[in-house]
Amino acid sequence: MKKKCALFLVILGMCANNILAQSDNRIKNKKLIFNADMASGSLYTMAASSVLTGLVNYYVLHDAFFENSFMYGLYSTNDDNLSVMTMNPMGLTARELFNNLQVGLKLGYQSYTPNFVNAGIYASAHYKLEQFMVGYSDDNMQKHRAQRALFGVTGLLSLGSMQQASRVIVEAGLRYSMAVAYTSPNGDDREQLNDGLVSHYAIKLASRGMLQNIGVFADVNHFNLWKNLNPGRRLDGYTLGITWTITPQQVGDRKL
């Protein structure tokens, strides 16, 4: 499974590298949805990622290709005595700086008309790393680490003419979450995890200036994350986040 996870990351990396290599010839068709997104559960890692991708968007791609997000994991169990906690987003240890990470690509199509309502659809592929603490007391919390690949389809509505200074984008989609690796006090067996569906919801504001492409999102797991960890025990997971894109339009005076 580790080989599959590495292969998935290599494929994503090759795609991103190809995009950078051909930045001057990048497709300018406004009907094309083609983006990479990066999310982190650490405020410091998120800030570093924003600076790096913002520079690439502005100086290399001259377009809003890389999106950034801060995400926070929430967990609940059917055992009232068991606590499940996400890592400290302000922590400085290695496991806190990389506690939650998600990287992926989106590819799809959207209409681009003067009408108030435009629609689109895109397919996505993501790699996600989750690290969280599990225990029966504050003195007995142990680290769990899950790695997943997610594949899905998302539909969107753009409310407001494409020529307007601002418009609202609403997204709803479904992704299949496949476990590729898991490390816990019980061992390094991915069979401890279930696979299943995750629904994705987002609301974004597309406008000029500093508020361009800022929004919120929520990912909801519709399956028990734990499979064979303990019979009858259930772990539910949710991810909340804030997303934004640093683009040339935030620096210059170009049109959207």
PDB file of C-alpha atoms in Angstrom:
ATOM      1  CA  MET A   1       0.000   0.000   0.000  1.00  0.00           C
ATOM      2  CA  LYS A   2       2.892   2.347   0.643  1.00  0.00           C
ATOM      3  CA  LYS A   3       3.999   1.780  -2.960  1.00  0.00           C
ATOM      4  CA  LYS A   4       0.504   2.711  -4.173  1.00  0.00           C
ATOM      5  CA  CYS A   5       0.559   5.867  -2.044  1.00  0.00           C
ATOM      6  CA  ALA A   6       3.990   6.820  -3.408  1.00  0.00           C
ATOM      7  CA  LEU A   7       2.832   6.172  -6.971  1.00  0.00           C
ATOM      8  CA  PHE A   8      -0.216   8.403  -6.441  1.00  0.00           C
ATOM      9  CA  LEU A   9       1.985  11.242  -5.180  1.00  0.00           C
ATOM     10  CA  VAL A  10       4.409  10.776  -8.084  1.00  0.00           C
ATOM     11  CA  ILE A  11       1.544  11.051 -10.594  1.00  0.00           C
ATOM     12  CA  LEU A  12       0.285  14.261  -8.970  1.00  0.00           C
ATOM     13  CA  GLY A  13       3.828  15.625  -8.943  1.00  0.00           C
ATOM     14  CA  MET A  14       4.362  14.813 -12.619  1.00  0.00           C
ATOM     15  CA  CYS A  15       1.129  16.592 -13.529  1.00  0.00           C
ATOM     16  CA  ALA A  16       2.117  19.688 -11.561  1.00  0.00           C
ATOM     17  CA  ASN A  17       5.620  19.655 -13.049  1.00  0.00           C
ATOM     18  CA  ASN A  18       4.190  19.414 -16.568  1.00  0.00           C
ATOM     19  CA  ILE A  19       1.967  22.420 -15.860  1.00  0.00           C
ATOM     20  CA  LEU A  20       4.927  24.487 -14.672  1.00  0.00           C
ATOM     21  CA  ALA A  21       7.034  23.444 -17.653  1.00  0.00           C
ATOM     22  CA  GLN A  22       4.334  24.587 -20.071  1.00  0.00           C
ATOM     23  CA  SER A  23       3.179  27.674 -18.174  1.00  0.00           C
ATOM     24  CA  ASP A  24       3.634  30.032 -21.136  1.00  0.00           C
ATOM     25  CA  ASN A  25       1.348  27.847 -23.251  1.00  0.00           C
ATOM     26  CA  ARG A  26      -1.283  27.273 -20.615  1.00  0.00           C
ATOM     27  CA  ILE A  27      -4.825  27.041 -21.966  1.00  0.00           C
ATOM     28  CA  LYS A  28      -6.630  30.373 -21.591  1.00  0.00           C
ATOM     29  CA  ASN A  29     -10.105  29.025 -22.220  1.00  0.00           C
ATOM     30  CA  LYS A  30     -12.233  30.471 -19.418  1.00  0.00           C
ATOM     31  CA  LYS A  31     -14.614  27.524 -19.734  1.00  0.00           C
ATOM     32  CA  LEU A  32     -11.901  25.159 -18.536  1.00  0.00           C
ATOM     33  CA  ILE A  33     -11.677  24.270 -14.850  1.00  0.00           C
ATOM     34  CA  PHE A  34      -8.090  23.247 -14.207  1.00  0.00           C
ATOM     35  CA  ASN A  35      -6.643  23.826 -10.745  1.00  0.00           C
ATOM     36  CA  ALA A  36      -4.421  22.339  -8.082  1.00  0.00           C
ATOM     37  CA  ASP A  37      -5.301  22.752  -4.427  1.00  0.00           C
ATOM     38  CA  MET A  38      -3.246  22.417  -1.265  1.00  0.00           C
ATOM     39  CA  ALA A  39      -4.658  22.260   2.265  1.00  0.00           C
ATOM     40  CA  SER A  40      -2.958  22.099   5.647  1.00  0.00           C
ATOM     41  CA  GLY A  41      -4.015  21.700   9.260  1.00  0.00           C
ATOM     42  CA  SER A  42      -1.092  23.812  10.499  1.00  0.00           C
ATOM     43  CA  LEU A  43      -1.285  27.594  10.386  1.00  0.00           C
ATOM     44  CA  TYR A  44       2.462  27.833   9.764  1.00  0.00           C
ATOM     45  CA  THR A  45       2.520  25.281   6.946  1.00  0.00           C
ATOM     46  CA  MET A  46      -0.538  26.935   5.428  1.00  0.00           C
ATOM     47  CA  ALA A  47       1.149  30.358   5.506  1.00  0.00           C
ATOM     48  CA  ALA A  48       4.313  29.014   3.848  1.00  0.00           C
ATOM     49  CA  SER A  49       2.251  27.246   1.191  1.00  0.00           C
ATOM     50  CA  SER A  50       0.281  30.419   0.460  1.00  0.00           C
ATOM     51  CA  VAL A  51       3.434  32.449  -0.113  1.00  0.00           C
ATOM     52  CA  LEU A  52       5.004  29.786  -2.337  1.00  0.00           C
ATOM     53  CA  THR A  53       1.940  29.101  -4.503  1.00  0.00           C
ATOM     54  CA  GLY A  54       1.109  32.800  -4.674  1.00  0.00           C
ATOM     55  CA  LEU A  55       4.540  33.520  -6.136  1.00  0.00           C
ATOM     56  CA  VAL A  56       4.122  30.695  -8.664  1.00  0.00           C
ATOM     57  CA  ASN A  57       0.644  31.933  -9.639  1.00  0.00           C
ATOM     58  CA  TYR A  58       1.904  35.483 -10.136  1.00  0.00           C
ATOM     59  CA  TYR A  59       5.388  35.149 -11.573  1.00  0.00           C
ATOM     60  CA  VAL A  60       5.279  31.778 -13.375  1.00  0.00           C
ATOM     61  CA  LEU A  61       1.719  30.897 -14.392  1.00  0.00           C
ATOM     62  CA  HIS A  62       0.179  34.402 -14.452  1.00  0.00           C
ATOM     63  CA  ASP A  63      -3.092  32.768 -13.467  1.00  0.00           C
ATOM     64  CA  ALA A  64      -5.077  31.504 -10.474  1.00  0.00           C
ATOM     65  CA  PHE A  65      -3.935  27.894 -10.724  1.00  0.00           C
ATOM     66  CA  PHE A  66      -2.961  26.978  -7.148  1.00  0.00           C
ATOM     67  CA  GLU A  67      -5.629  27.229  -4.443  1.00  0.00           C
ATOM     68  CA  ASN A  68      -4.817  27.135  -0.726  1.00  0.00           C
ATOM     69  CA  SER A  69      -6.787  26.064   2.311  1.00  0.00           C
ATOM     70  CA  PHE A  70      -6.597  25.778   6.061  1.00  0.00           C
ATOM     71  CA  MET A  71      -8.500  22.703   7.231  1.00  0.00           C
ATOM     72  CA  TYR A  72      -9.464  21.421  10.662  1.00  0.00           C
ATOM     73  CA  GLY A  73     -10.513  17.853  11.385  1.00  0.00           C
ATOM     74  CA  LEU A  74     -13.362  16.999  13.749  1.00  0.00           C
ATOM     75  CA  TYR A  75     -14.014  13.491  15.064  1.00  0.00           C
ATOM     76  CA  SER A  76     -16.715  11.737  17.063  1.00  0.00           C
ATOM     77  CA  THR A  77     -17.090   8.187  18.383  1.00  0.00           C
ATOM     78  CA  ASN A  78     -19.853   6.024  19.835  1.00  0.00           C
ATOM     79  CA  ASP A  79     -17.719   5.497  22.967  1.00  0.00           C
ATOM     80  CA  ASP A  80     -18.356   8.312  25.448  1.00  0.00           C
ATOM     81  CA  ASN A  81     -15.144   7.470  27.324  1.00  0.00           C
ATOM     82  CA  LEU A  82     -12.910   7.685  24.265  1.00  0.00           C
ATOM     83  CA  SER A  83     -11.422  10.993  23.117  1.00  0.00           C
ATOM     84  CA  VAL A  84     -10.278  11.693  19.555  1.00  0.00           C
ATOM     85  CA  MET A  85      -8.472  14.974  18.978  1.00  0.00           C
ATOM     86  CA  THR A  86      -6.823  16.652  16.015  1.00  0.00           C
ATOM     87  CA  MET A  87      -3.285  17.951  16.351  1.00  0.00           C
ATOM     88  CA  ASN A  88      -2.564  21.485  17.589  1.00  0.00           C
ATOM     89  CA  PRO A  89      -2.711  23.793  14.516  1.00  0.00           C
ATOM     90  CA  MET A  90      -0.286  26.161  16.304  1.00  0.00           C
ATOM     91  CA  GLY A  91       2.211  23.430  17.227  1.00  0.00           C
ATOM     92  CA  LEU A  92       5.825  23.478  16.074  1.00  0.00           C
ATOM     93  CA  THR A  93       6.733  19.787  16.178  1.00  0.00           C
ATOM     94  CA  ALA A  94       7.082  17.894  12.895  1.00  0.00           C
ATOM     95  CA  ARG A  95       3.892  15.910  13.420  1.00  0.00           C
ATOM     96  CA  GLU A  96       1.990  19.135  14.209  1.00  0.00           C
ATOM     97  CA  LEU A  97       3.380  21.062  11.232  1.00  0.00           C
ATOM     98  CA  PHE A  98       2.274  18.210   8.953  1.00  0.00           C
ATOM     99  CA  ASN A  99      -0.694  16.962  10.993  1.00  0.00           C
ATOM    100  CA  ASN A 100      -3.228  17.222   8.163  1.00  0.00           C
ATOM    101  CA  LEU A 101      -2.300  17.650   4.512  1.00  0.00           C
ATOM    102  CA  GLN A 102      -4.283  17.370   1.303  1.00  0.00           C
ATOM    103  CA  VAL A 103      -3.084  17.949  -2.265  1.00  0.00           C
ATOM    104  CA  GLY A 104      -4.927  17.335  -5.504  1.00  0.00           C
ATOM    105  CA  LEU A 105      -5.980  18.301  -9.000  1.00  0.00           C
ATOM    106  CA  LYS A 106      -9.331  19.402 -10.462  1.00  0.00           C
ATOM    107  CA  LEU A 107     -10.302  19.178 -14.126  1.00  0.00           C
ATOM    108  CA  GLY A 108     -13.661  20.102 -15.635  1.00  0.00           C
ATOM    109  CA  TYR A 109     -15.863  22.496 -17.599  1.00  0.00           C
ATOM    110  CA  GLN A 110     -18.013  25.527 -16.798  1.00  0.00           C
ATOM    111  CA  SER A 111     -20.291  27.703 -18.883  1.00  0.00           C
ATOM    112  CA  TYR A 112     -19.146  31.297 -19.386  1.00  0.00           C
ATOM    113  CA  THR A 113     -22.061  33.495 -20.457  1.00  0.00           C
ATOM    114  CA  PRO A 114     -23.439  36.948 -19.529  1.00  0.00           C
ATOM    115  CA  ASN A 115     -26.326  35.193 -17.769  1.00  0.00           C
ATOM    116  CA  PHE A 116     -26.734  35.520 -13.997  1.00  0.00           C
ATOM    117  CA  VAL A 117     -26.406  31.746 -13.500  1.00  0.00           C
ATOM    118  CA  ASN A 118     -23.586  29.639 -14.928  1.00  0.00           C
ATOM    119  CA  ALA A 119     -22.899  25.985 -14.165  1.00  0.00           C
ATOM    120  CA  GLY A 120     -19.962  23.622 -14.230  1.00  0.00           C
ATOM    121  CA  ILE A 121     -18.671  20.207 -13.250  1.00  0.00           C
ATOM    122  CA  TYR A 122     -15.204  18.878 -12.473  1.00  0.00           C
ATOM    123  CA  ALA A 123     -13.481  15.624 -11.573  1.00  0.00           C
ATOM    124  CA  SER A 124     -10.901  15.583  -8.790  1.00  0.00           C
ATOM    125  CA  ALA A 125      -8.114  13.390  -7.424  1.00  0.00           C
ATOM    126  CA  HIS A 126      -6.545  14.021  -4.015  1.00  0.00           C
ATOM    127  CA  TYR A 127      -4.062  12.574  -1.557  1.00  0.00           C
ATOM    128  CA  LYS A 128      -4.878  13.166   2.113  1.00  0.00           C
ATOM    129  CA  LEU A 129      -2.809  12.650   5.262  1.00  0.00           C
ATOM    130  CA  GLU A 130      -4.589  12.740   8.628  1.00  0.00           C
ATOM    131  CA  GLN A 131      -2.879  12.578  12.026  1.00  0.00           C
ATOM    132  CA  PHE A 132      -4.886  12.623  15.240  1.00  0.00           C
ATOM    133  CA  MET A 133      -4.699  11.543  18.869  1.00  0.00           C
ATOM    134  CA  VAL A 134      -6.843   8.815  20.473  1.00  0.00           C
ATOM    135  CA  GLY A 135      -7.078   7.872  24.151  1.00  0.00           C
ATOM    136  CA  TYR A 136      -9.169   7.454  27.275  1.00  0.00           C
ATOM    137  CA  SER A 137      -7.470  10.291  29.173  1.00  0.00           C
ATOM    138  CA  ASP A 138      -5.267  13.293  28.502  1.00  0.00           C
ATOM    139  CA  ASP A 139      -2.275  11.305  29.781  1.00  0.00           C
ATOM    140  CA  ASN A 140      -2.958   8.346  27.512  1.00  0.00           C
ATOM    141  CA  MET A 141      -3.365   9.915  24.061  1.00  0.00           C
ATOM    142  CA  GLN A 142      -1.700   7.988  21.231  1.00  0.00           C
ATOM    143  CA  LYS A 143      -1.048   9.073  17.649  1.00  0.00           C
ATOM    144  CA  HIS A 144      -2.920   7.625  14.676  1.00  0.00           C
ATOM    145  CA  ARG A 145      -1.969   8.374  11.074  1.00  0.00           C
ATOM    146  CA  ALA A 146      -4.173   7.661   8.062  1.00  0.00           C
ATOM    147  CA  GLN A 147      -3.330   8.134   4.386  1.00  0.00           C
ATOM    148  CA  ARG A 148      -6.078   8.177   1.768  1.00  0.00           C
ATOM    149  CA  ALA A 149      -6.669   8.694  -1.942  1.00  0.00           C
ATOM    150  CA  LEU A 150      -9.891  10.464  -2.920  1.00  0.00           C
ATOM    151  CA  PHE A 151     -11.545  10.487  -6.346  1.00  0.00           C
ATOM    152  CA  GLY A 152     -14.788  12.285  -7.118  1.00  0.00           C
ATOM    153  CA  VAL A 153     -17.037  14.564  -9.132  1.00  0.00           C
ATOM    154  CA  THR A 154     -18.313  17.999  -8.058  1.00  0.00           C
ATOM    155  CA  GLY A 155     -20.960  20.250  -9.582  1.00  0.00           C
ATOM    156  CA  LEU A 156     -21.010  24.025  -9.190  1.00  0.00           C
ATOM    157  CA  LEU A 157     -23.255  27.024  -9.755  1.00  0.00           C
ATOM    158  CA  SER A 158     -21.882  30.511 -10.340  1.00  0.00           C
ATOM    159  CA  LEU A 159     -24.381  33.183  -9.264  1.00  0.00           C
ATOM    160  CA  GLY A 160     -23.675  36.506 -10.925  1.00  0.00           C
ATOM    161  CA  SER A 161     -22.635  37.404 -14.432  1.00  0.00           C
ATOM    162  CA  MET A 162     -19.047  36.568 -15.354  1.00  0.00           C
ATOM    163  CA  GLN A 163     -18.597  40.267 -16.185  1.00  0.00           C
ATOM    164  CA  GLN A 164     -19.610  41.411 -12.692  1.00  0.00           C
ATOM    165  CA  ALA A 165     -17.020  42.540 -10.175  1.00  0.00           C
ATOM    166  CA  SER A 166     -18.198  39.842  -7.746  1.00  0.00           C
ATOM    167  CA  ARG A 167     -20.133  36.587  -7.869  1.00  0.00           C
ATOM    168  CA  VAL A 168     -20.867  33.651  -5.580  1.00  0.00           C
ATOM    169  CA  ILE A 169     -19.876  30.079  -6.398  1.00  0.00           C
ATOM    170  CA  VAL A 170     -21.655  27.148  -4.730  1.00  0.00           C
ATOM    171  CA  GLU A 171     -20.245  23.611  -4.960  1.00  0.00           C
ATOM    172  CA  ALA A 172     -21.548  20.163  -4.002  1.00  0.00           C
ATOM    173  CA  GLY A 173     -19.923  16.859  -4.818  1.00  0.00           C
ATOM    174  CA  LEU A 174     -19.187  13.280  -3.867  1.00  0.00           C
ATOM    175  CA  ARG A 175     -15.801  11.612  -3.487  1.00  0.00           C
ATOM    176  CA  TYR A 176     -14.716   8.031  -2.884  1.00  0.00           C
ATOM    177  CA  SER A 177     -12.161   7.803  -0.071  1.00  0.00           C
ATOM    178  CA  MET A 178      -9.796   4.837  -0.310  1.00  0.00           C
ATOM    179  CA  ALA A 179      -7.413   3.966   2.518  1.00  0.00           C
ATOM    180  CA  VAL A 180      -3.831   3.428   1.353  1.00  0.00           C
ATOM    181  CA  ALA A 181      -1.972   3.270   4.696  1.00  0.00           C
ATOM    182  CA  TYR A 182      -2.652   3.426   8.431  1.00  0.00           C
ATOM    183  CA  THR A 183      -0.374   3.569  11.454  1.00  0.00           C
ATOM    184  CA  SER A 184      -1.738   3.134  14.978  1.00  0.00           C
ATOM    185  CA  PRO A 185      -0.705   1.543  18.298  1.00  0.00           C
ATOM    186  CA  ASN A 186      -2.308  -1.636  16.928  1.00  0.00           C
ATOM    187  CA  GLY A 187       0.093  -1.823  13.974  1.00  0.00           C
ATOM    188  CA  ASP A 188       0.606  -0.656  10.406  1.00  0.00           C
ATOM    189  CA  ASP A 189      -2.274  -2.420   8.702  1.00  0.00           C
ATOM    190  CA  ARG A 190      -4.546  -0.474   6.331  1.00  0.00           C
ATOM    191  CA  GLU A 191      -7.214  -3.110   6.966  1.00  0.00           C
ATOM    192  CA  GLN A 192      -7.940  -1.211  10.192  1.00  0.00           C
ATOM    193  CA  LEU A 193      -9.673   1.379   7.973  1.00  0.00           C
ATOM    194  CA  ASN A 194     -12.837   1.340   5.902  1.00  0.00           C
ATOM    195  CA  ASP A 195     -13.292   2.897   2.471  1.00  0.00           C
ATOM    196  CA  GLY A 196     -16.371   4.950   1.684  1.00  0.00           C
ATOM    197  CA  LEU A 197     -18.050   8.086   0.359  1.00  0.00           C
ATOM    198  CA  VAL A 198     -17.314  11.676   1.357  1.00  0.00           C
ATOM    199  CA  SER A 199     -19.589  14.583   0.443  1.00  0.00           C
ATOM    200  CA  HIS A 200     -17.989  17.932  -0.365  1.00  0.00           C
ATOM    201  CA  TYR A 201     -19.675  21.341   0.019  1.00  0.00           C
ATOM    202  CA  ALA A 202     -18.219  24.800  -0.607  1.00  0.00           C
ATOM    203  CA  ILE A 203     -19.228  28.445  -0.966  1.00  0.00           C
ATOM    204  CA  LYS A 204     -16.778  30.903  -2.520  1.00  0.00           C
ATOM    205  CA  LEU A 205     -16.707  34.581  -3.357  1.00  0.00           C
ATOM    206  CA  ALA A 206     -15.097  35.410  -6.705  1.00  0.00           C
ATOM    207  CA  SER A 207     -14.189  39.089  -6.898  1.00  0.00           C
ATOM    208  CA  ARG A 208     -11.346  41.488  -7.517  1.00  0.00           C
ATOM    209  CA  GLY A 209      -8.806  42.497  -4.919  1.00  0.00           C
ATOM    210  CA  MET A 210      -7.922  40.775  -1.667  1.00  0.00           C
ATOM    211  CA  LEU A 211     -11.260  38.997  -1.351  1.00  0.00           C
ATOM    212  CA  GLN A 212     -10.849  37.153  -4.633  1.00  0.00           C
ATOM    213  CA  ASN A 213     -11.604  33.431  -4.492  1.00  0.00           C
ATOM    214  CA  ILE A 214     -12.091  33.238  -0.740  1.00  0.00           C
ATOM    215  CA  GLY A 215     -14.557  30.755   0.692  1.00  0.00           C
ATOM    216  CA  VAL A 216     -15.410  28.000   3.152  1.00  0.00           C
ATOM    217  CA  PHE A 217     -15.866  24.272   2.674  1.00  0.00           C
ATOM    218  CA  ALA A 218     -16.935  21.132   4.527  1.00  0.00           C
ATOM    219  CA  ASP A 219     -16.170  17.471   3.841  1.00  0.00           C
ATOM    220  CA  VAL A 220     -18.378  14.896   5.566  1.00  0.00           C
ATOM    221  CA  ASN A 221     -17.480  11.198   5.771  1.00  0.00           C
ATOM    222  CA  HIS A 222     -20.472   8.875   5.360  1.00  0.00           C
ATOM    223  CA  PHE A 223     -18.836   5.730   6.706  1.00  0.00           C
ATOM    224  CA  ASN A 224     -17.161   4.359   9.810  1.00  0.00           C
ATOM    225  CA  LEU A 225     -13.481   5.239   9.509  1.00  0.00           C
ATOM    226  CA  TRP A 226     -12.473   2.295  11.672  1.00  0.00           C
ATOM    227  CA  LYS A 227     -12.913  -1.190  10.313  1.00  0.00           C
ATOM    228  CA  ASN A 228     -11.133  -3.721  12.513  1.00  0.00           C
ATOM    229  CA  LEU A 229      -9.658  -1.504  15.216  1.00  0.00           C
ATOM    230  CA  ASN A 230     -12.211  -2.677  17.766  1.00  0.00           C
ATOM    231  CA  PRO A 231     -15.479  -4.525  17.023  1.00  0.00           C
ATOM    232  CA  GLY A 232     -18.493  -2.253  17.378  1.00  0.00           C
ATOM    233  CA  ARG A 233     -16.489   0.948  17.768  1.00  0.00           C
ATOM    234  CA  ARG A 234     -17.258   3.753  15.343  1.00  0.00           C
ATOM    235  CA  LEU A 235     -15.234   6.808  14.342  1.00  0.00           C
ATOM    236  CA  ASP A 236     -16.861   9.565  12.279  1.00  0.00           C
ATOM    237  CA  GLY A 237     -14.853  12.337  10.678  1.00  0.00           C
ATOM    238  CA  TYR A 238     -15.569  15.811   9.329  1.00  0.00           C
ATOM    239  CA  THR A 239     -13.303  18.458   7.833  1.00  0.00           C
ATOM    240  CA  LEU A 240     -14.013  22.194   7.917  1.00  0.00           C
ATOM    241  CA  GLY A 241     -11.884  24.681   6.049  1.00  0.00           C
ATOM    242  CA  ILE A 242     -11.222  28.135   4.658  1.00  0.00           C
ATOM    243  CA  THR A 243      -9.923  28.435   1.117  1.00  0.00           C
ATOM    244  CA  TRP A 244      -8.394  31.257  -0.939  1.00  0.00           C
ATOM    245  CA  THR A 245      -6.176  31.914  -3.955  1.00  0.00           C
ATOM    246  CA  ILE A 246      -3.391  34.467  -4.296  1.00  0.00           C
ATOM    247  CA  THR A 247      -3.490  35.660  -7.897  1.00  0.00           C
ATOM    248  CA  PRO A 248      -2.163  38.321 -10.273  1.00  0.00           C
ATOM    249  CA  GLN A 249      -5.490  40.144  -9.957  1.00  0.00           C
ATOM    250  CA  GLN A 250      -4.747  40.815  -6.295  1.00  0.00           C
ATOM    251  CA  VAL A 251      -1.529  42.566  -7.234  1.00  0.00           C
ATOM    252  CA  GLY A 252      -2.313  44.211 -10.529  1.00  0.00           C
ATOM    253  CA  ASP A 253      -5.403  45.763 -12.049  1.00  0.00           C
ATOM    254  CA  ARG A 254      -6.366  42.995 -14.450  1.00  0.00           C
ATOM    255  CA  LYS A 255      -9.873  41.778 -15.114  1.00  0.00           C
ATOM    256  CA  LEU A 256     -11.105  38.423 -13.819  1.00  0.00           C
TER     257      LEU A 256
END
